[in-house]
CSV table of C-alpha atoms in Angstrom, one decimal:
chain,number,residue,atom,x,y,z
A,499,UNK,CA,11.4,-10.1,-28.5
A,500,UNK,CA,7.7,-9.9,-29.0
A,501,UNK,CA,4.7,-10.7,-26.8
A,502,UNK,CA,1.0,-9.6,-26.9
A,503,UNK,CA,1.5,-6.5,-24.7
A,504,UNK,CA,4.6,-5.2,-26.4
A,505,UNK,CA,2.8,-2.1,-27.8
A,506,UNK,CA,1.9,-1.1,-24.2
A,507,UNK,CA,5.5,-1.6,-23.0
A,508,UNK,CA,6.7,0.6,-25.8
A,509,UNK,CA,4.3,3.4,-24.9
A,510,UNK,CA,5.4,3.1,-21.2
A,511,UNK,CA,9.0,3.3,-22.2
A,512,UNK,CA,8.5,6.3,-24.3
A,513,UNK,CA,6.6,8.1,-21.5
A,514,UNK,CA,9.2,7.2,-18.9
A,515,UNK,CA,12.1,8.7,-20.8
A,516,UNK,CA,10.4,11.8,-22.2
A,517,UNK,CA,11.1,15.2,-20.7
A,518,UNK,CA,14.2,14.5,-18.6
A,519,UNK,CA,15.1,14.5,-15.7
A,520,UNK,CA,11.8,12.6,-15.2
A,521,UNK,CA,9.2,11.4,-17.6
A,522,UNK,CA,5.4,11.5,-17.9
A,523,UNK,CA,4.7,8.0,-16.5
A,524,UNK,CA,3.5,7.0,-13.1
A,525,UNK,CA,3.6,3.6,-11.4
A,526,UNK,CA,1.2,2.1,-8.8
A,527,UNK,CA,2.7,-0.1,-6.1
A,528,UNK,CA,0.6,-2.4,-4.1
A,529,UNK,CA,1.0,-4.7,-1.1
A,530,UNK,CA,2.6,-7.6,-3.1
A,531,UNK,CA,5.7,-5.4,-3.8
A,532,UNK,CA,6.6,-5.3,-0.1
A,533,UNK,CA,7.3,-9.0,-0.2
A,534,UNK,CA,10.4,-8.2,-2.2
A,535,UNK,CA,12.0,-6.5,0.8
A,536,UNK,CA,14.9,-8.0,2.7
A,537,UNK,CA,14.5,-9.2,6.3
A,538,UNK,CA,16.9,-7.7,8.8
A,539,UNK,CA,17.2,-11.0,10.7
A,540,UNK,CA,16.1,-14.7,10.5
A,541,UNK,CA,13.4,-13.9,13.1
A,542,UNK,CA,11.7,-11.2,10.9
A,543,UNK,CA,8.0,-11.9,10.5
A,544,UNK,CA,6.6,-12.2,6.9
A,545,UNK,CA,5.0,-9.2,5.3
A,546,UNK,CA,1.2,-9.9,5.5
A,547,UNK,CA,-1.1,-10.6,2.7
A,548,UNK,CA,-4.8,-9.6,2.7
A,549,UNK,CA,-5.6,-13.2,3.7
A,550,UNK,CA,-3.3,-13.0,6.7
A,551,UNK,CA,-4.9,-9.7,7.8
A,552,UNK,CA,-8.4,-11.2,7.2
A,553,UNK,CA,-7.6,-14.1,9.5
A,554,UNK,CA,-6.5,-11.8,12.3
A,555,UNK,CA,-9.7,-9.8,12.1
A,556,UNK,CA,-12.0,-12.9,11.8
A,557,UNK,CA,-10.3,-14.5,14.8
A,558,UNK,CA,-10.9,-11.4,16.9
A,559,UNK,CA,-14.6,-11.1,15.8
A,560,UNK,CA,-15.6,-14.7,16.0
A,561,UNK,CA,-14.6,-17.6,18.3
A,562,UNK,CA,-14.2,-20.5,15.9
A,563,UNK,CA,-15.3,-23.2,18.4
A,564,UNK,CA,-18.4,-21.3,19.4
A,565,UNK,CA,-19.3,-19.4,16.2
A,566,UNK,CA,-18.1,-21.7,13.5
A,567,UNK,CA,-20.8,-20.8,10.9
A,568,UNK,CA,-20.1,-17.1,11.2
A,569,UNK,CA,-16.3,-17.7,11.3
A,570,UNK,CA,-16.4,-19.8,8.1
A,571,UNK,CA,-18.8,-17.4,6.3
A,572,UNK,CA,-16.6,-14.4,7.1
A,573,UNK,CA,-13.4,-16.2,5.9
A,574,UNK,CA,-15.2,-17.2,2.6
A,575,UNK,CA,-16.4,-13.7,2.0
A,576,UNK,CA,-12.9,-12.2,2.4
A,577,UNK,CA,-11.9,-13.8,-0.9
A,578,UNK,CA,-13.5,-10.9,-2.6
A,579,UNK,CA,-12.4,-7.3,-2.3
A,580,UNK,CA,-15.9,-6.1,-1.2
A,581,UNK,CA,-16.1,-8.9,1.4
A,582,UNK,CA,-12.7,-8.0,2.8
A,583,UNK,CA,-13.7,-4.3,3.1
A,584,UNK,CA,-17.0,-5.2,4.8
A,585,UNK,CA,-15.0,-7.3,7.3
A,586,UNK,CA,-12.7,-4.4,8.0
A,587,UNK,CA,-15.8,-2.2,8.5
A,588,UNK,CA,-17.3,-4.8,10.9
A,589,UNK,CA,-14.0,-4.9,12.8
A,590,UNK,CA,-13.9,-1.1,13.2
A,591,UNK,CA,-17.6,-1.1,14.3
A,592,UNK,CA,-16.8,-3.8,17.0
A,593,UNK,CA,-13.5,-2.5,18.3
A,594,UNK,CA,-13.1,1.1,17.2
A,595,UNK,CA,-10.7,3.0,15.0
A,596,UNK,CA,-7.9,3.0,17.5
A,597,UNK,CA,-8.0,-0.8,17.7
A,598,UNK,CA,-8.0,-1.0,13.9
A,599,UNK,CA,-4.9,1.3,13.6
A,600,UNK,CA,-3.2,-0.8,16.2
A,601,UNK,CA,-4.0,-4.0,14.3
A,602,UNK,CA,-2.3,-2.5,11.2
A,603,UNK,CA,0.7,-1.4,13.1
A,604,UNK,CA,1.0,-4.8,14.7
A,605,UNK,CA,0.5,-6.7,11.5
A,606,UNK,CA,3.0,-4.8,9.3
A,607,UNK,CA,6.6,-5.5,10.5
A,608,UNK,CA,8.0,-2.4,8.8
A,609,UNK,CA,11.1,-2.1,10.9
A,610,UNK,CA,12.0,-5.7,10.4
A,611,UNK,CA,12.7,-5.2,6.7
A,612,UNK,CA,14.9,-3.1,4.5
A,613,UNK,CA,14.3,-2.2,0.8
A,614,UNK,CA,15.2,-5.0,-1.6
A,615,UNK,CA,16.8,-5.0,-5.1
A,616,UNK,CA,13.4,-4.5,-6.8
A,617,UNK,CA,12.8,-1.4,-4.7
A,618,UNK,CA,16.1,0.0,-6.0
A,619,UNK,CA,15.4,-1.0,-9.6
A,620,UNK,CA,11.9,0.6,-9.5
A,621,UNK,CA,13.1,3.9,-8.1
A,622,UNK,CA,16.0,4.1,-10.5
A,623,UNK,CA,13.5,4.6,-13.3
A,624,UNK,CA,12.5,8.2,-14.0
A,625,UNK,CA,8.9,8.1,-12.7
A,626,UNK,CA,7.0,11.3,-12.3
A,627,UNK,CA,5.0,9.8,-9.5
A,628,UNK,CA,5.3,6.5,-7.5
A,629,UNK,CA,1.8,6.0,-6.1
A,630,UNK,CA,1.5,3.4,-3.3
A,631,UNK,CA,-1.3,2.0,-1.1
A,632,UNK,CA,1.3,0.4,1.1
A,633,UNK,CA,1.5,1.4,4.8
A,634,UNK,CA,5.2,0.4,5.1
A,635,UNK,CA,8.0,2.8,4.5
A,636,UNK,CA,10.2,0.7,2.2
A,637,UNK,CA,9.8,3.0,-0.8
A,638,UNK,CA,10.7,6.1,1.3
A,639,UNK,CA,13.7,4.4,2.7
A,640,UNK,CA,14.7,3.0,-0.7
A,641,UNK,CA,14.9,6.5,-2.2
A,642,UNK,CA,18.0,7.3,-0.1
A,643,UNK,CA,20.0,5.0,-2.4
A,644,UNK,CA,18.8,6.7,-5.6
A,645,UNK,CA,21.3,9.4,-6.6
A,646,UNK,CA,20.1,10.5,-10.0
A,647,UNK,CA,16.8,11.9,-8.8
A,648,UNK,CA,15.3,13.3,-5.6
A,649,UNK,CA,11.9,11.7,-4.7
A,650,UNK,CA,9.8,13.8,-2.4
A,651,UNK,CA,7.4,11.9,-0.1
A,652,UNK,CA,3.8,13.0,0.1
A,653,UNK,CA,2.1,11.5,3.2
A,654,UNK,CA,-0.9,13.8,3.5
A,655,UNK,CA,-3.1,16.1,1.5
A,656,UNK,CA,-1.6,19.1,3.1
A,657,UNK,CA,1.9,18.2,1.8
A,658,UNK,CA,0.9,18.4,-1.9
A,659,UNK,CA,1.3,22.2,-2.4
A,660,UNK,CA,4.9,22.2,-1.1
A,661,UNK,CA,6.0,19.1,-3.0
A,662,UNK,CA,7.6,18.7,-6.5
A,663,UNK,CA,7.9,15.8,-8.9
A,664,UNK,CA,9.3,13.2,-8.8
A,665,UNK,CA,7.2,12.1,-5.8
A,666,UNK,CA,6.3,9.0,-3.7
A,667,UNK,CA,2.7,9.5,-2.8
A,668,UNK,CA,1.3,7.5,0.1
A,669,UNK,CA,-2.4,7.1,-0.8
A,670,UNK,CA,-3.6,5.1,2.2
A,671,UNK,CA,-1.6,6.5,5.1
A,672,UNK,CA,1.8,5.4,6.3
A,673,UNK,CA,3.5,4.0,9.3
A,674,UNK,CA,4.3,4.8,12.0
A,675,UNK,CA,1.8,7.6,12.6
A,676,UNK,CA,0.3,9.1,9.4
A,677,UNK,CA,-3.3,7.8,9.8
A,678,UNK,CA,-6.1,7.3,9.2
A,679,UNK,CA,-5.2,4.2,7.3
A,680,UNK,CA,-7.5,3.6,4.4
A,681,UNK,CA,-8.9,0.2,5.1
A,682,UNK,CA,-12.6,-0.1,5.6
A,683,UNK,CA,-15.6,-0.1,3.2
A,684,UNK,CA,-16.5,3.4,4.4
A,685,UNK,CA,-12.9,4.6,3.9
A,686,UNK,CA,-13.0,3.6,0.2
A,687,UNK,CA,-16.5,5.0,-0.3
A,688,UNK,CA,-15.5,8.5,1.0
A,689,UNK,CA,-12.0,8.5,-0.3
A,690,UNK,CA,-12.5,10.5,-3.4
A,691,UNK,CA,-14.0,13.4,-1.5
A,692,UNK,CA,-11.6,13.6,1.4
A,693,UNK,CA,-8.2,12.3,0.3
A,694,UNK,CA,-5.6,12.7,-2.4
A,695,UNK,CA,-7.3,13.3,-5.8
A,696,UNK,CA,-5.9,13.5,-9.3
A,697,UNK,CA,-6.8,17.1,-9.6
A,698,UNK,CA,-4.7,18.0,-6.5
A,699,UNK,CA,-1.7,16.3,-8.0
């Protein structure tokens, strides 16, 4: 089988399986991966997309019937990453950090899902690090079904010195209580100086 990116796949495979019991490759897991989880019941809410979260913030900031121009402008701007982060910054300025953290906890139905097959398949590979920006705990819970390696979970900067590879590293905070959640424009601007950095890993 051949396709345009085959050379990159071969390099990744080589890095993955070098230096057992885990290799020299890391993987980055974002929000879309959580939509591969299995709901615990038919009433489980869907895992939110950025668009879902944006709609929640805009509806709190603007009353559509009275501020339609601002409402529509804010929704259009959330189509870009910078626009979304500015919206989150505006939400925090209007309602405070506690309200923002509550919004995240309310929006992410972590306990209504269990890890899916793709979580298992991902963690079965010999990653040195599984880096994730996700706030849910699906990866951490999924590691309990992995028997050929012991992933340690790094939730905060202070946990790095006592941890060993392979690791699951929560880059943006984690439910239920490890905040601040990285979410606003200011969070991203100051992230390199106050959060997990490559040199610390």
